[in-house]
Short mmCIF file of C-alpha atoms in Angstrom, two decimals:
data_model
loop_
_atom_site.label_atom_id
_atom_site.label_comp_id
_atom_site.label_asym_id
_atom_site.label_seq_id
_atom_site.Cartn_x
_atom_site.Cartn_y
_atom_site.Cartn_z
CA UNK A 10 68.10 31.49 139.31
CA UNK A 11 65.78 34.52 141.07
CA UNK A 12 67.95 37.57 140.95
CA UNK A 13 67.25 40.20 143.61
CA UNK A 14 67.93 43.74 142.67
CA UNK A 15 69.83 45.69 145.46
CA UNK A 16 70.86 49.54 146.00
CA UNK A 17 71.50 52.18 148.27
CA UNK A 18 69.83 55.07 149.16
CA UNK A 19 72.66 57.50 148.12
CA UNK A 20 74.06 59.43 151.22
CA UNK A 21 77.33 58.24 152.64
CA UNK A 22 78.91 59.47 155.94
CA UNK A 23 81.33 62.39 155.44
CA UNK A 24 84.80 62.06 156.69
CA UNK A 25 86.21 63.93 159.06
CA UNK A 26 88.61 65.76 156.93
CA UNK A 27 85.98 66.82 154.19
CA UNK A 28 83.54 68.04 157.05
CA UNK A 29 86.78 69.81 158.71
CA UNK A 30 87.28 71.31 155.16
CA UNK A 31 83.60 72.55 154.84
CA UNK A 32 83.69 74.15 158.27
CA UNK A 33 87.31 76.25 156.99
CA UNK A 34 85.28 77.08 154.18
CA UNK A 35 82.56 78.52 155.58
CA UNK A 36 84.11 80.38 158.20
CA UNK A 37 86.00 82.11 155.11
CA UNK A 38 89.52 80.18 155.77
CA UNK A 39 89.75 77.61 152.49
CA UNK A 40 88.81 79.13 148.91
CA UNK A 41 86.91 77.18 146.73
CA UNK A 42 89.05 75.82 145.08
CA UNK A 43 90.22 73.82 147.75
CA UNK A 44 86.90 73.16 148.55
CA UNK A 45 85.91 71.71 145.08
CA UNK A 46 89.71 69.39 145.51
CA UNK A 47 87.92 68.63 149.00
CA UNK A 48 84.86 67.46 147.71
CA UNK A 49 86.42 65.88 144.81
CA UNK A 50 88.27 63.53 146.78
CA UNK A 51 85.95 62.51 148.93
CA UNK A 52 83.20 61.72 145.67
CA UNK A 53 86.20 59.53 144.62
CA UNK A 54 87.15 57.95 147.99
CA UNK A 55 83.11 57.15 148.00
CA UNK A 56 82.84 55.58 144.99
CA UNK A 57 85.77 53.09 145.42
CA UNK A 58 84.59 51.98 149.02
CA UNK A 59 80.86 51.68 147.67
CA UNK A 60 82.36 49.38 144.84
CA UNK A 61 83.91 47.26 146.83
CA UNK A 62 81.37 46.11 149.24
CA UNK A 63 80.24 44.67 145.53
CA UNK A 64 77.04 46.46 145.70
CA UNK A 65 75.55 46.45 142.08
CA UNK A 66 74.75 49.76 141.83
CA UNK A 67 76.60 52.89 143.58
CA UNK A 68 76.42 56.23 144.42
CA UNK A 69 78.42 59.16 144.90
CA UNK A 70 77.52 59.10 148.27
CA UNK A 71 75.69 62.48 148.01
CA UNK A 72 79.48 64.38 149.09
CA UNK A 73 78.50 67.60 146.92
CA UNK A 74 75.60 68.43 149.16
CA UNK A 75 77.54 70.39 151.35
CA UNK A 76 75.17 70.82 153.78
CA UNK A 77 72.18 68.87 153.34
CA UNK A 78 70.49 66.49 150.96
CA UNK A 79 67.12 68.66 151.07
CA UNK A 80 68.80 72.30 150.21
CA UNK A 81 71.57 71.21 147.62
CA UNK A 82 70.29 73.38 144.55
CA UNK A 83 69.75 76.51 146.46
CA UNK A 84 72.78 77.20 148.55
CA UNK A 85 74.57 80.49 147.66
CA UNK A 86 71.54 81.69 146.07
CA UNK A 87 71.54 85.38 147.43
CA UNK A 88 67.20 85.15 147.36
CA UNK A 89 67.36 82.93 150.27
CA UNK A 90 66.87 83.79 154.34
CA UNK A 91 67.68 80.90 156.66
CA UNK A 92 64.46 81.95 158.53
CA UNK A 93 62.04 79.00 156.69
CA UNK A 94 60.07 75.72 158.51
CA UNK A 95 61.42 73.74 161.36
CA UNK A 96 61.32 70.29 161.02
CA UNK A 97 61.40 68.89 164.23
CA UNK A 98 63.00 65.42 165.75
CA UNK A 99 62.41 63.00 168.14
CA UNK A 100 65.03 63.62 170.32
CA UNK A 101 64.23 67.25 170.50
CA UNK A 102 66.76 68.82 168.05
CA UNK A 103 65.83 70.90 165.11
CA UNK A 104 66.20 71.70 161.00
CA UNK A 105 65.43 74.86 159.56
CA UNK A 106 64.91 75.44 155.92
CA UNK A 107 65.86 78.38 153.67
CA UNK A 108 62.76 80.63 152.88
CA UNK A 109 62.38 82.44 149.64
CA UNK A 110 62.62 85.82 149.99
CA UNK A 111 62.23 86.89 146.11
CA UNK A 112 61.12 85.02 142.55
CA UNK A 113 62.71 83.35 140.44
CA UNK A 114 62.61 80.10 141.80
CA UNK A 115 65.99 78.59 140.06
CA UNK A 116 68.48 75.95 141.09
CA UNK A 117 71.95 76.89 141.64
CA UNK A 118 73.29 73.97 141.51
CA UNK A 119 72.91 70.01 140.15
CA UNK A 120 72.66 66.57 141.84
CA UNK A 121 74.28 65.45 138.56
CA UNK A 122 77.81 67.88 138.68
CA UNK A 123 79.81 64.99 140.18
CA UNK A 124 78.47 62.22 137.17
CA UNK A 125 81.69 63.12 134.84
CA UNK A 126 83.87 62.64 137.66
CA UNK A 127 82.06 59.46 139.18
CA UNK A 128 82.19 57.74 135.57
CA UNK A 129 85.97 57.98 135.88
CA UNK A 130 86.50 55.82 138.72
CA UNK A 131 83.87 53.39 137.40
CA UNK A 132 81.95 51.13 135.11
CA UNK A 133 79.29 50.18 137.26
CA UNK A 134 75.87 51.90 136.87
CA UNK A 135 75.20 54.48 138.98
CA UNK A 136 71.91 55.83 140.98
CA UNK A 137 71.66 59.89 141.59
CA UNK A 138 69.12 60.82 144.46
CA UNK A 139 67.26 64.30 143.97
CA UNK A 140 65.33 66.03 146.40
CA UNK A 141 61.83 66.13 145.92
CA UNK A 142 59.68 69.02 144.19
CA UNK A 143 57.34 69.14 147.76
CA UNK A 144 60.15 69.27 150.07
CA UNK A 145 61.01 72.45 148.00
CA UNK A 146 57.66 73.85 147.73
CA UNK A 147 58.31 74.33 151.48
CA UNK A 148 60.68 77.08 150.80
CA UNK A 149 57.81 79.35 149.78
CA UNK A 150 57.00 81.83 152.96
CA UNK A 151 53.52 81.10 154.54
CA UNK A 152 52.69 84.98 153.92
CA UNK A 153 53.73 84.73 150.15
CA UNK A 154 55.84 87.18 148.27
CA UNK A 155 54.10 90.14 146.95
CA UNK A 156 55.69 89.85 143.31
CA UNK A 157 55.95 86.47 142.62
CA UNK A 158 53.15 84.32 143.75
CA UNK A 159 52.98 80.72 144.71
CA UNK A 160 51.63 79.34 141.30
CA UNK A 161 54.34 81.26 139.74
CA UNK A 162 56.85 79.53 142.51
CA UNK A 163 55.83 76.03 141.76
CA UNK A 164 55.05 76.46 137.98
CA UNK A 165 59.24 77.44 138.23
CA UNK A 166 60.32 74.74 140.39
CA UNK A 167 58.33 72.04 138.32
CA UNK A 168 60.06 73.11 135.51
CA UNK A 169 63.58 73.17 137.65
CA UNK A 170 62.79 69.35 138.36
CA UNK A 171 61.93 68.60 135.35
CA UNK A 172 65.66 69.86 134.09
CA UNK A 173 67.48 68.05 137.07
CA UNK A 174 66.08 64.52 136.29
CA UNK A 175 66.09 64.81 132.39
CA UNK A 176 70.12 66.18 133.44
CA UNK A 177 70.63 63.23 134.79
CA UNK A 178 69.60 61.03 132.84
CA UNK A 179 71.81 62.43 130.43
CA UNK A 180 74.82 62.20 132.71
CA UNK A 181 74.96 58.65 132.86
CA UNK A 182 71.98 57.90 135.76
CA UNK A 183 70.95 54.56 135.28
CA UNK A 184 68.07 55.78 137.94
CA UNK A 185 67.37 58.69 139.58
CA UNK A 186 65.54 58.71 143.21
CA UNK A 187 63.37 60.90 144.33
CA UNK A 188 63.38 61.64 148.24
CA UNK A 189 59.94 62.24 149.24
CA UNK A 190 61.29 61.84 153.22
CA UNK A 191 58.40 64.70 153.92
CA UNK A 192 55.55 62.24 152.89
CA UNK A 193 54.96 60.75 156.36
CA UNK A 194 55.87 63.80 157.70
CA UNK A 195 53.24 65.93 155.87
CA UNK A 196 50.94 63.62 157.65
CA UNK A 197 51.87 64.25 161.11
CA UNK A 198 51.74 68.28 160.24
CA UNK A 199 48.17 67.74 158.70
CA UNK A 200 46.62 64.48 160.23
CA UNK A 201 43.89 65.41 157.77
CA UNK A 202 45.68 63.87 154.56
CA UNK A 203 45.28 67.07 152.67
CA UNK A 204 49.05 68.27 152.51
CA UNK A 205 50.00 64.58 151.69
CA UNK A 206 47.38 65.00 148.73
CA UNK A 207 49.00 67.85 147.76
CA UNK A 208 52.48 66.54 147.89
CA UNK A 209 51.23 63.68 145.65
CA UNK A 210 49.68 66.21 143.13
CA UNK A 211 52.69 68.46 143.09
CA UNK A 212 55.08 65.48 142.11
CA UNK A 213 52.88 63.91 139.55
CA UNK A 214 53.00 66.94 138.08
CA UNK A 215 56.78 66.60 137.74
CA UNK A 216 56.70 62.81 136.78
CA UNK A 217 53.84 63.66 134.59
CA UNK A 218 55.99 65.26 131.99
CA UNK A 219 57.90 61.75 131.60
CA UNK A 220 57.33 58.59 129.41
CA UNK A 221 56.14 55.03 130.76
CA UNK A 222 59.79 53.73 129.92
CA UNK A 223 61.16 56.78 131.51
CA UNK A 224 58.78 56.44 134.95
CA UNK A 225 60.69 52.78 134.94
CA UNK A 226 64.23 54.18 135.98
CA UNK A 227 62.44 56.86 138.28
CA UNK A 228 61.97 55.95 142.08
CA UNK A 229 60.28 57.65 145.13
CA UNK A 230 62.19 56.51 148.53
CA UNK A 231 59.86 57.18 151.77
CA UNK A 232 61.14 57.26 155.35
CA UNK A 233 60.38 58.88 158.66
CA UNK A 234 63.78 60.67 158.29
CA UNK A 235 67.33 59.69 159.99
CA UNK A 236 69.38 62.44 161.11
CA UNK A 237 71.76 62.16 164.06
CA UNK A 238 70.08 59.02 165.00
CA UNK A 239 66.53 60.25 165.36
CA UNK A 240 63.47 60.37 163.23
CA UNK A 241 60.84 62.97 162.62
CA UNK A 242 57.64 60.92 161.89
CA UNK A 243 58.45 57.43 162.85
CA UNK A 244 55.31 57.52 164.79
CA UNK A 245 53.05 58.18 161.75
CA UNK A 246 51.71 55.15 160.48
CA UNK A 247 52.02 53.60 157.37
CA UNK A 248 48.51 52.92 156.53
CA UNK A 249 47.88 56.50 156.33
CA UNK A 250 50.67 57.14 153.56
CA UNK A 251 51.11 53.62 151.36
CA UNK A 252 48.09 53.66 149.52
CA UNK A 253 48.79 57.23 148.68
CA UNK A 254 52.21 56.61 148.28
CA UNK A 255 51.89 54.44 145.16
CA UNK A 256 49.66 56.76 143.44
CA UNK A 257 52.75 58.65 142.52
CA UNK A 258 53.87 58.07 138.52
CA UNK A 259 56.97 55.99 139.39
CA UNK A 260 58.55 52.74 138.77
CA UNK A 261 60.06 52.27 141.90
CA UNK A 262 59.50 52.74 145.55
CA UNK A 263 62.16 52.47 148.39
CA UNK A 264 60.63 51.42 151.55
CA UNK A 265 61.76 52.35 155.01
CA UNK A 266 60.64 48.46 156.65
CA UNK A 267 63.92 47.06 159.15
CA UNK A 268 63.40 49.90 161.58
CA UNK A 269 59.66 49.52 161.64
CA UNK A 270 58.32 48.22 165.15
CA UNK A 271 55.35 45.46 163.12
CA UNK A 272 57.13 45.44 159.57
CA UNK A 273 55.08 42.66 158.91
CA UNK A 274 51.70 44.61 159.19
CA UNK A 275 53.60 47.38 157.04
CA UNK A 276 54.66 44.98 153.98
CA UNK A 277 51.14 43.25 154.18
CA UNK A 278 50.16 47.02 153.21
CA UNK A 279 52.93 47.30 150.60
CA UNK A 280 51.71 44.32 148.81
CA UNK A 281 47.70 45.20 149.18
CA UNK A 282 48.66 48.56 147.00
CA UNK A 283 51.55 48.38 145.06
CA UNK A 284 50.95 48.64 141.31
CA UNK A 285 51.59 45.73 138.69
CA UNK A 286 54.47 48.25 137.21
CA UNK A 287 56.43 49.44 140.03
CA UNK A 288 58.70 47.55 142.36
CA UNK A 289 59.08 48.06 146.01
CA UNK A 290 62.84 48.07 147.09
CA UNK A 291 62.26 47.09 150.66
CA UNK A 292 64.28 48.03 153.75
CA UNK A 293 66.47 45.41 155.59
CA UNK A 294 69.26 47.92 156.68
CA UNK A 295 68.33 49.76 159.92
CA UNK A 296 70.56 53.13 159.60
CA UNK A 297 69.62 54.38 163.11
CA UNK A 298 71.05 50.91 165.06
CA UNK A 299 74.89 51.15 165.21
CA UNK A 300 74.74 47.41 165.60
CA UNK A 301 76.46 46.04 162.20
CA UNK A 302 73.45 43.55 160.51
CA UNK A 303 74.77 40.02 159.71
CA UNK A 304 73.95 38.66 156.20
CA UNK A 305 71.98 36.03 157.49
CA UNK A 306 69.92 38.76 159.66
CA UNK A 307 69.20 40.67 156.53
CA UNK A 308 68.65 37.16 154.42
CA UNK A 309 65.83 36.61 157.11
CA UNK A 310 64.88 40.15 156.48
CA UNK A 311 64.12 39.73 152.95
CA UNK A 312 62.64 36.36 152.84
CA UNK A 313 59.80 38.18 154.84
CA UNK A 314 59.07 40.65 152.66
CA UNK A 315 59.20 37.51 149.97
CA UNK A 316 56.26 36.10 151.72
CA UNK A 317 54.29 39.35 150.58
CA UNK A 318 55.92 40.89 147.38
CA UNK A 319 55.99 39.39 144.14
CA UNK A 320 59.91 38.39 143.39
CA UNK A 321 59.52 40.09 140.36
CA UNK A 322 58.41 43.00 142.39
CA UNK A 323 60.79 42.83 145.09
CA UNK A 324 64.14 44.50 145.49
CA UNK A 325 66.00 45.86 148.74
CA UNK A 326 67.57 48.94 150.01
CA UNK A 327 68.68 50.59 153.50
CA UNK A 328 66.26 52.45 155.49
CA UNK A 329 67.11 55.58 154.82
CA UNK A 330 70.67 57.42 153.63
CA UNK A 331 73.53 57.33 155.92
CA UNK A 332 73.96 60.76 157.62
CA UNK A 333 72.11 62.89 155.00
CA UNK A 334 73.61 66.11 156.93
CA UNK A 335 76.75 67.12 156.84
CA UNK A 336 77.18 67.26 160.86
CA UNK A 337 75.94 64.27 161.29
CA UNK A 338 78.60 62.14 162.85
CA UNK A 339 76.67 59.61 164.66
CA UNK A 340 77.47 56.63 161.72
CA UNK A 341 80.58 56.56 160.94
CA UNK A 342 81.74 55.19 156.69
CA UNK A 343 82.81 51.80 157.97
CA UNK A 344 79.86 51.37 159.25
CA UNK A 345 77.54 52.47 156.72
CA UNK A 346 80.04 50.13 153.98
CA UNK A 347 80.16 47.54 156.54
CA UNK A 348 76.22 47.61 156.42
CA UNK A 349 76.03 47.69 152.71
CA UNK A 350 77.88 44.84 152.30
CA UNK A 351 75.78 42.89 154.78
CA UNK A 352 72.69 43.90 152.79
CA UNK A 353 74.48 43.01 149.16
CA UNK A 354 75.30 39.41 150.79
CA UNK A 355 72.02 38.93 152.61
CA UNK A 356 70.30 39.66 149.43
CA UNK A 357 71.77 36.91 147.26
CA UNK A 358 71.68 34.59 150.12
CA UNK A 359 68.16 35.00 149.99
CA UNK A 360 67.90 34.85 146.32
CA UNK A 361 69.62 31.73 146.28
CA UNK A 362 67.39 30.20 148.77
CA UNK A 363 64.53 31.22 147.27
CA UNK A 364 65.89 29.91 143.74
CA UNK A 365 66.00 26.20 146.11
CA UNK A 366 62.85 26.69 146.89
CA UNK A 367 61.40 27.50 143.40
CA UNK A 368 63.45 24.28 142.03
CA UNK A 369 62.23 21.88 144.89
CA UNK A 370 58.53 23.02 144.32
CA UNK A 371 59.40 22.72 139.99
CA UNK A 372 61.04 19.76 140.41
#
């Protein structure tokens, strides 16, 4: 029987009352320690709706990042201005990092500060996304700093990664993900391919520092970015980041693919560069469309991308994360768990019709 592996990206919609809570507390009306009961039960609330849409492997639905799955570790730090990049979207509206206004680079806080809880309300294993070591490297000003240079900066933060994945790990992480959502981006900023090269580089140098057998239960997830229903470099096309893409020391790769406009073209590339050693966890959950997939849409979904990836090779995954901001209210949770589910049943729909297939062709 051909088994499928299936998992989510991590981020979960907030609810309304945790986001209500977060805006209290940041206008100065709700201490922190209602804040931390806040966010408490809404990582437990997560966890019990992700288990029963009977996906494999959960998440904690990223609730701790109170305000974004990109600035996480740094918020409160008091060497921070909120003066840093734009990154702009599609539909016109705009992020703006954090800028570092003084050395040390440290993190403030953990991807992996909700495991102890999380393992309470569950057996199953469970996936922690991190934010990548080149989306951070953005946080360094343009000008630089006058006491603390950039090789100093990034000799800090790979060291800072190093500590949140190894952390992890010894959490209770079955994997941990790596968002790398500036990859395509870093294209479309520098259609010459040398800030993509250096984004490569930069987290090599990260997974460098980790074993073969480690590398296995690390993944890199790449997408054009989902935030209130828009994308940031959806235009960019693939063929200018997969063969780069899998140059990076992982074991796994999740694959923006159902919202692509030729995902055929796009896994024919997959296939023509991804490693013997790393498996490509492909899209069939569009996380822009509100439309709810069926399990027979996403079952159709996957036996394309069977047509191009090795099985042994192959797993699936949503797009992106659901509403990786915290004001993002354009999906709502039943609709992200309704959508998980669909992709958890598609998946072994197709793995049972490929196991048919396998036994007519044996047989």
């Amino acid at each position: 029987m051909i088994t499928i592996p299936t998992e989510a990206i991590g981020s979960i919609p907030r609810t309304q009352k945790l986001m209500e809570a977060q805006r209290l507390y940041d206008e100065g009306k709700l201490d922190s320690k209602m804040m931390e009961i806040a966010y408490d039960e809404a990582v437990v609330e997560a966890v019990k709706q992700f288990e029963a849409t009977g996906s494999p492997v959960l998440s904690d639905g990223e609730q701790r990042k109170t305000h974004s799955f990109v600035t996480y570790s740094v918020e409160g730090g008091d060497n921070f201005a909120p003066d840093g990049i734009e990154i702009p979207f599609q539909d016109g509206h705009v992020r703006r990092l954090p800028r570092l206004t003084a050395g040390p680079f440290r993190f403030i806080k953990n991807a992996y500060d909700t495991f102890p809880l999380v393992k309470r309300h569950t057996d199953k294993p469970v996936k922690q996304a991190i934010i990548s070591v080149s989306a951070l490297s953005l946080l360094y000003p343009v000008d630089g700093l006058p006491d603390y240079s950039r090789e100093e900066f990034l000799d800090d933060l790979v060291d800072e990664q190093e500590k949140e994945i190894r952390g992890c790990f010894a959490a209770g992480a079955c994997k941990v993900q790596i968002d790398f959502t500036e990859g395509r981006l870093a294209i479309k900023l520098d259609p010459s391919g040398s800030l993509l090269t250096a984004f490569i580089e930069l987290n090599n140098r990260v997974l460098g520092r980790f074993s073969d057998v480690e590398r296995q239960k690390i993944g890199i997830h790449t997408c054009p970015g989902a935030d209130h229903d828009s994308t940031h470099s959806a235009d960019v096309d693939y063929s200018e980041l997969l063969p780069s893409l899998f140059e990076l020391k992982a074991g796994n790769f999740y694959i923006a693919m159902a919202g692509e406009a030729d995902p055929d073209r796009a896994l024919r590339i997959v296939a023509r560069y991804l490693k013997p050693h790393q498996r490509a966890f492909i899209g069939v959950i569009d996380v822009i469309d509100p439309a709810i997939e069926t399990p027979e849409m996403v079952c159709e979904r996957v036996l394309a991308a069977a047509r191009h990836i090795p099985l042994d090779q192959l797993g699936t995954t949503d797009d992106c994360g659901f509403s990786p901001f915290c004001d993002d209210v354009s999906t709502t949770q039943e609709t992200a768990f309704a959508k998980i589910r669909a992709r958890v049943l598609g998946t072994a729909m197709a793995a049972e019709k490929l196991s048919q297939e396998q036994g007519r062709q044996n047989g």
